[in-house]
Short mmCIF file of C-alpha atoms and ligand atoms in Angstrom, two decimals:
data_model
loop_
_atom_site.label_atom_id
_atom_site.label_comp_id
_atom_site.label_asym_id
_atom_site.label_seq_id
_atom_site.Cartn_x
_atom_site.Cartn_y
_atom_site.Cartn_z
CA MET A 8 94.32 116.03 84.33
CA VAL A 9 95.98 113.08 86.10
CA VAL A 10 95.21 109.40 85.41
CA ALA A 11 96.33 106.71 87.87
CA SER A 12 95.72 102.97 87.69
CA ALA A 13 96.14 99.91 89.90
CA PRO A 14 95.60 96.18 89.26
CA GLY A 15 93.15 93.84 90.92
CA LYS A 16 94.45 90.92 92.97
CA CYS A 17 93.77 87.27 93.71
CA ILE A 18 94.72 85.60 96.97
CA LEU A 19 96.48 82.31 96.25
CA PHE A 20 96.73 81.19 99.88
CA GLY A 21 95.82 82.46 103.33
CA GLU A 22 92.67 84.62 103.13
CA HIS A 23 90.85 85.04 106.45
CA ALA A 24 93.75 83.43 108.36
CA VAL A 25 95.87 86.50 107.54
CA VAL A 26 93.51 88.65 109.64
CA TYR A 27 94.72 86.54 112.64
CA GLY A 28 98.45 86.89 111.99
CA GLN A 29 98.90 83.91 109.66
CA PRO A 30 100.72 84.39 106.33
CA ALA A 31 99.04 84.96 102.96
CA VAL A 32 100.12 85.20 99.33
CA ALA A 33 98.39 87.26 96.66
CA VAL A 34 99.20 88.13 93.07
CA ALA A 35 98.30 91.21 91.05
CA ILE A 36 96.20 90.37 87.98
CA ASP A 37 96.00 91.75 84.45
CA ALA A 38 92.66 93.58 84.97
CA ARG A 39 92.98 97.15 86.32
CA VAL A 40 91.05 100.06 87.79
CA GLU A 41 91.73 103.50 86.27
CA LEU A 42 90.98 106.80 87.98
CA THR A 43 90.95 110.20 86.24
CA ILE A 44 91.36 113.27 88.47
CA GLU A 45 90.65 116.88 87.45
CA LEU A 46 90.07 120.13 89.33
CA ALA A 47 86.33 120.61 89.87
CA GLU A 48 84.48 123.79 88.97
CA SER A 49 82.07 123.39 91.86
CA GLY A 50 81.99 120.61 94.52
CA TRP A 51 83.48 117.09 94.60
CA SER A 52 82.03 114.67 92.03
CA ILE A 53 82.52 111.05 91.05
CA ASP A 54 81.41 109.74 87.66
CA GLY A 55 79.41 112.94 87.11
CA MET A 56 77.45 112.67 90.38
CA SER A 57 78.04 114.53 93.58
CA PHE A 58 80.56 112.61 95.81
CA ASP A 59 78.55 110.74 98.46
CA LYS A 60 80.85 109.61 101.26
CA THR A 61 78.40 106.95 102.45
CA ARG A 62 78.59 105.30 99.00
CA HIS A 63 82.37 105.68 98.78
CA PRO A 64 83.69 105.31 102.35
CA HIS A 65 87.10 103.98 101.20
CA MET A 66 87.68 106.91 98.88
CA ASP A 67 86.44 109.37 101.49
CA SER A 68 89.07 108.04 103.89
CA VAL A 69 91.87 108.48 101.29
CA ARG A 70 90.56 111.94 100.34
CA LYS A 71 90.63 113.11 103.96
CA ARG A 72 94.09 111.70 104.73
CA LEU A 73 95.87 113.00 101.63
CA TRP A 74 93.93 116.03 100.52
CA SER A 75 90.90 117.53 102.30
CA ASN A 76 92.40 117.65 105.81
CA ASP A 77 95.14 119.88 104.34
CA GLY A 78 92.58 122.12 102.62
CA GLY A 79 92.87 120.73 99.07
CA PRO A 80 90.34 121.96 96.48
CA ALA A 81 87.37 119.93 95.19
CA LEU A 82 88.06 117.41 92.41
CA ASP A 83 86.11 115.63 89.67
CA LEU A 84 86.83 111.88 89.66
CA GLN A 85 86.05 109.32 86.93
CA VAL A 86 86.49 105.60 87.66
CA SER A 87 86.69 102.89 85.03
CA SER A 88 87.39 99.25 85.77
CA ASP A 89 88.06 95.92 84.00
CA LEU A 90 87.40 94.09 87.28
CA PHE A 91 84.20 92.40 88.39
CA GLY A 92 83.09 94.77 91.18
CA ALA A 93 82.75 93.70 94.85
CA ALA A 94 83.90 90.25 93.77
CA GLY A 95 86.93 89.68 96.01
CA LEU A 96 89.36 90.88 93.33
CA GLY A 97 90.53 93.89 95.31
CA SER A 98 88.62 96.53 93.34
CA SER A 99 88.19 98.78 96.39
CA ALA A 100 91.88 98.35 97.32
CA ALA A 101 92.84 99.19 93.71
CA ILE A 102 90.66 102.33 93.70
CA CYS A 103 92.16 103.46 97.03
CA SER A 104 95.70 102.82 95.85
CA ALA A 105 95.19 104.58 92.49
CA PHE A 106 93.45 107.48 94.28
CA ALA A 107 96.28 107.83 96.81
CA ALA A 108 98.95 107.70 94.06
CA GLY A 109 96.95 110.15 91.93
CA LEU A 110 96.49 112.64 94.78
CA LEU A 111 100.18 112.53 95.70
CA HIS A 112 101.05 113.15 92.05
CA CYS A 113 98.54 116.04 91.95
CA ARG A 114 100.48 117.49 94.93
CA GLY A 115 103.77 117.30 93.05
CA THR A 116 105.21 113.81 93.76
CA ASP A 117 107.05 112.65 90.66
CA SER A 118 105.36 109.69 88.92
CA GLY A 119 108.69 107.82 89.04
CA ALA A 120 109.07 108.34 92.80
CA LEU A 121 105.76 107.15 94.23
CA PRO A 122 106.10 106.23 97.93
CA TYR A 123 104.67 102.69 97.73
CA SER A 124 104.64 101.97 101.47
CA GLY A 125 102.82 105.28 102.18
CA ILE A 126 100.27 104.59 99.44
CA ALA A 127 99.71 101.02 100.67
CA THR A 128 99.33 102.29 104.26
CA THR A 129 96.75 104.94 103.29
CA ALA A 130 94.82 102.34 101.27
CA HIS A 131 95.01 99.81 104.15
CA LEU A 132 93.65 102.32 106.67
CA ALA A 133 90.83 103.14 104.23
CA GLU A 134 89.97 99.40 103.90
CA ALA A 135 90.02 99.03 107.68
CA ASP A 136 87.72 102.08 108.07
CA ALA A 137 85.24 100.46 105.67
CA GLN A 138 85.59 96.85 107.00
CA GLY A 139 84.62 97.49 110.62
CA GLY A 140 88.28 97.88 111.64
CA ARG A 141 89.25 94.32 110.56
CA ALA A 142 91.47 94.33 107.49
CA SER A 143 94.81 92.81 106.71
CA PRO A 144 97.14 94.73 104.37
CA THR A 145 97.15 91.86 101.82
CA ASP A 146 94.91 93.42 99.15
CA THR A 147 96.23 96.96 99.46
CA SER A 148 99.91 95.90 99.42
CA THR A 149 99.40 93.65 96.39
CA VAL A 150 97.59 96.21 94.25
CA THR A 151 100.16 98.85 95.21
CA LEU A 152 103.38 96.87 94.73
CA GLY A 153 102.14 94.47 92.00
CA GLY A 154 103.76 91.08 91.32
CA ALA A 155 103.41 88.42 94.02
CA ILE A 156 103.16 89.51 97.65
CA TYR A 157 103.87 87.46 100.77
CA VAL A 158 102.36 88.87 103.95
CA SER A 159 103.68 87.35 107.17
CA ASN A 160 103.83 88.15 110.88
CA GLN A 161 107.63 87.97 110.72
CA LYS A 162 110.39 88.99 108.31
CA GLU A 163 111.00 86.04 105.99
CA SER A 164 114.38 85.24 104.43
CA ILE A 165 112.69 83.40 101.53
CA ALA A 166 111.22 86.65 100.11
CA ASP A 167 112.22 90.27 99.58
CA TRP A 168 111.02 92.38 102.58
CA GLN A 169 109.43 95.75 101.66
CA PHE A 170 107.74 97.35 104.70
CA SER A 171 105.82 96.67 107.94
CA ARG A 172 102.16 97.40 108.72
CA ASP A 173 100.29 97.22 111.99
CA LEU A 174 96.72 97.78 113.05
CA ARG A 175 94.74 97.30 116.25
CA ILE A 176 92.00 94.72 115.52
CA ASP A 177 89.42 93.89 118.21
CA GLY A 178 91.73 95.48 120.81
CA GLU A 179 94.81 93.45 119.78
CA LEU A 180 97.77 94.94 117.93
CA ARG A 181 98.43 92.94 114.73
CA SER A 182 101.64 93.34 112.77
CA TRP A 183 102.40 92.24 109.23
CA GLU A 184 105.64 92.20 107.25
CA ILE A 185 105.14 92.76 103.53
CA HIS A 186 107.46 90.97 101.08
CA CYS A 187 107.75 90.56 97.31
CA ILE A 188 108.23 87.08 95.86
CA ASP A 189 110.31 86.93 92.71
CA LEU A 190 108.28 84.48 90.61
CA PRO A 191 110.37 81.97 88.64
CA GLU A 192 110.14 82.11 84.84
CA SER A 193 108.54 78.63 84.76
CA LEU A 194 105.35 80.08 86.29
CA SER A 195 104.73 82.17 83.17
CA GLU A 196 103.44 79.02 81.37
CA ALA A 197 100.52 78.84 83.81
CA SER A 198 97.43 81.07 83.84
CA LEU A 199 94.91 81.94 86.47
CA VAL A 200 91.31 81.57 85.38
CA ILE A 201 89.08 83.67 87.61
CA GLY A 202 85.44 82.64 87.86
CA PHE A 203 82.88 85.11 89.20
CA THR A 204 79.66 83.77 90.75
CA GLY A 205 77.85 86.97 89.66
CA ARG A 206 77.11 87.75 93.31
CA PRO A 207 79.18 90.19 95.38
CA GLY A 208 81.39 88.79 98.14
CA PRO A 209 80.45 90.77 101.28
CA THR A 210 83.96 91.14 102.77
CA GLY A 211 83.03 92.84 106.07
CA GLU A 212 80.24 90.31 106.69
CA MET A 213 82.42 87.27 105.94
CA VAL A 214 85.30 88.57 108.09
CA ALA A 215 82.78 89.12 110.91
CA LYS A 216 81.40 85.57 110.37
CA VAL A 217 84.85 84.07 110.95
CA ALA A 218 85.36 86.34 113.99
CA ASP A 219 82.06 85.05 115.48
CA LEU A 220 83.00 81.43 114.76
CA LEU A 221 86.33 81.86 116.55
CA LYS A 222 84.67 83.60 119.48
CA ASN A 223 82.07 80.83 119.91
CA GLU A 224 84.43 77.94 119.11
CA PRO A 225 87.97 79.09 120.03
CA GLU A 226 89.34 75.60 119.24
CA ARG A 227 88.68 76.40 115.54
CA MET A 228 91.80 78.59 115.67
CA THR A 229 93.61 75.34 114.71
CA ASP A 230 91.97 75.62 111.25
CA ILE A 231 93.34 79.16 110.95
CA GLU A 232 96.79 77.84 111.91
CA ARG A 233 96.44 75.01 109.35
CA ILE A 234 95.81 77.59 106.63
CA GLY A 235 99.05 79.22 107.77
CA HIS A 236 100.98 75.92 107.36
CA VAL A 237 99.53 75.35 103.90
CA THR A 238 100.42 78.92 102.92
CA ARG A 239 104.06 78.39 103.94
CA ALA A 240 104.15 75.18 101.84
CA GLY A 241 102.62 77.20 98.98
CA VAL A 242 105.36 79.85 99.26
CA THR A 243 108.08 77.18 99.01
CA ALA A 244 106.32 75.74 95.95
CA LEU A 245 106.05 79.21 94.37
CA ASN A 246 109.73 79.90 94.92
CA LEU A 247 110.64 76.57 93.31
CA GLY A 248 108.17 77.12 90.44
CA ASN A 249 106.59 73.75 91.36
CA LEU A 250 103.17 74.08 89.73
CA GLU A 251 101.82 70.75 91.01
CA ALA A 252 102.68 71.63 94.61
CA ILE A 253 101.14 75.11 94.23
CA GLY A 254 97.93 73.46 92.99
CA ILE A 255 97.85 71.01 95.90
CA ALA A 256 98.25 73.89 98.39
CA MET A 257 95.40 75.79 96.67
CA ASN A 258 93.10 72.75 96.91
CA GLU A 259 93.92 72.31 100.59
CA CYS A 260 93.23 76.01 101.29
CA HIS A 261 89.82 75.65 99.65
CA ARG A 262 88.98 72.64 101.85
CA LEU A 263 89.94 74.56 105.00
CA LEU A 264 87.99 77.67 103.93
CA GLN A 265 84.94 75.46 103.31
CA GLY A 266 85.36 74.23 106.88
CA LEU A 267 85.27 77.84 108.13
CA GLY A 268 81.95 78.30 106.31
CA VAL A 269 83.08 81.05 103.93
CA SER A 270 82.74 79.18 100.63
CA ASP A 271 79.28 78.65 99.12
CA PRO A 272 77.57 76.18 96.74
CA ASP A 273 78.25 78.28 93.61
CA LEU A 274 81.93 78.62 94.44
CA ASP A 275 82.19 74.90 95.25
CA ARG A 276 80.48 73.94 91.97
CA MET A 277 82.85 76.14 89.94
CA VAL A 278 85.90 74.80 91.81
CA ASP A 279 84.77 71.21 91.12
CA ALA A 280 84.18 72.02 87.44
CA ALA A 281 87.67 73.55 87.09
CA LEU A 282 89.61 70.75 88.82
CA PRO A 283 89.81 68.17 85.96
CA SER A 284 91.66 70.67 83.72
CA SER A 285 93.64 72.53 86.42
CA LEU A 286 96.57 72.14 88.76
CA GLY A 287 94.47 73.47 91.66
CA ALA A 288 91.38 75.57 92.35
CA LYS A 289 89.90 77.46 95.29
CA MET A 290 87.67 80.33 96.31
CA THR A 291 89.61 83.60 96.55
CA GLY A 292 89.07 86.60 98.82
CA ALA A 293 86.35 86.77 101.44
CA GLY A 294 83.91 84.26 99.87
CA GLY A 295 80.14 84.07 100.39
CA GLY A 296 79.88 84.87 96.65
CA GLY A 297 82.60 86.67 94.73
CA CYS A 298 85.20 84.63 92.88
CA MET A 299 87.14 81.39 92.64
CA ILE A 300 90.44 80.87 90.86
CA ALA A 301 92.02 77.95 89.03
CA LEU A 302 95.72 77.58 88.19
CA THR A 303 95.91 75.93 84.80
CA LEU A 304 98.01 75.14 81.74
CA GLU A 305 94.80 74.94 79.66
CA PRO A 306 93.09 78.29 80.32
CA ARG A 307 90.52 77.95 77.54
CA ARG A 308 89.36 74.49 78.66
CA THR A 309 89.24 75.58 82.33
CA ALA A 310 87.35 78.79 81.48
CA GLU A 311 84.77 76.79 79.49
CA ALA A 312 84.26 74.39 82.39
CA ILE A 313 83.76 77.27 84.84
CA GLU A 314 81.33 79.00 82.49
CA LEU A 315 79.32 75.78 82.09
CA ALA A 316 79.10 75.74 85.89
CA GLY A 317 77.56 79.22 85.81
CA GLY A 318 80.59 81.51 86.26
CA ARG A 319 81.81 84.54 84.30
CA THR A 320 85.51 84.25 83.59
CA LEU A 321 88.62 86.35 83.23
CA VAL A 322 92.06 84.92 82.36
CA SER A 323 95.21 86.45 83.83
CA SER A 324 98.92 85.82 84.16
CA LEU A 325 100.40 85.79 87.69
CA GLY A 326 101.86 89.08 88.88
CA ALA A 327 100.83 92.23 86.96
CA PRO A 328 102.53 95.64 87.58
CA GLY A 329 101.33 97.63 90.60
CA VAL A 330 99.95 101.16 90.98
CA ARG A 331 101.20 103.70 88.45
CA ILE A 332 100.53 107.11 86.96
CA GLU A 333 99.21 106.65 83.41
CA LYS A 334 98.94 110.34 82.55
CA SER A 335 101.02 112.95 84.33
CA ALA A 336 100.28 116.57 85.12
CA ASP A 337 102.95 118.99 83.83
CA VAL A 338 102.60 121.06 87.00
CA PRO A 339 101.09 120.09 90.36
CA ILE A 340 97.27 120.43 90.29
CA TRP A 341 97.44 121.78 93.84
CA ASN A 342 100.64 123.28 95.16
CA SER A 343 100.11 122.67 98.87
C1 MEV B 415 89.80 89.77 101.44
O1 MEV B 415 90.26 89.92 100.11
C2 MEV B 415 90.76 88.96 102.24
C3 MEV B 415 90.37 88.68 103.69
O2 MEV B 415 91.44 87.89 104.24
C4 MEV B 415 90.20 89.97 104.49
C5 MEV B 415 91.50 90.71 104.72
O3 MEV B 415 92.59 90.15 104.53
O4 MEV B 415 91.39 91.89 105.12
C6 MEV B 415 89.10 87.88 103.79
#
């Protein structure tokens, strides 16, 4: 038996704009997805039911790329998660990353030598397959590498470059450079309070909504560029450990995302409720439901305010560890 896990993620700055080559920053959070993998006696199964690729398109993509196309045997999979599902917290990215790491370990890769860029690439391609071809590598890189991740269209001297990703989106080749940001110690005093609306955030639909807006009103690309400027200011603030400036950049991102039409009344109400006790608050991820986040020095007070506004909450530090093998196999499960 092999057990692999990966964290969820929150985007601090830059969602949606990152699909169009602007930068984004995300952090891994303390809630994780865990995947148990065992050899199956009969066919593929997930949580005791036969594996249905239409219900699990992301996992089907990972399975094909790392296992089935090479003739690997059927497996039983069990998924358990501390994350709110389909809520913009990267649960599908985390499952893909844990699955990719788990399969590589089942094929003999040492748990201490996981190829992070290969795992993140497999997970990114799986997200793109399931998101109508439009997906940035933000979620999949963050849940794989952990910590704080800066995705940019160029190599940045302000952060620690890890690897490059590219993908053809709507006929145009997009390239992203993935970096780690070393978070200053001073940020450990702050918490992220995550508020879930209770409704899923339909990522593919919201990404398509922004694509339609930009097609019909190309001048709105300036809003996408503005998100990029705010993100760069946010990165400087993160590097300096300047909590007030990070909060201001988060608030500005929320205002711009509202302008793109991807926030919604529940998210706005929870953001407004969090603001008096926080440094900054915004929707996170694709929007249209899903989650908001608040950066705060008073997590209990902020969580109470969000709950009074109708949200379910989860409190996290900034920058949890990335994908890892929790339980190793003594010998490869499949010696390919
Ligand atoms: C989803 O968590 C973030 C989006 O920017 C989509 C993407 O980056 O693929 C909305």
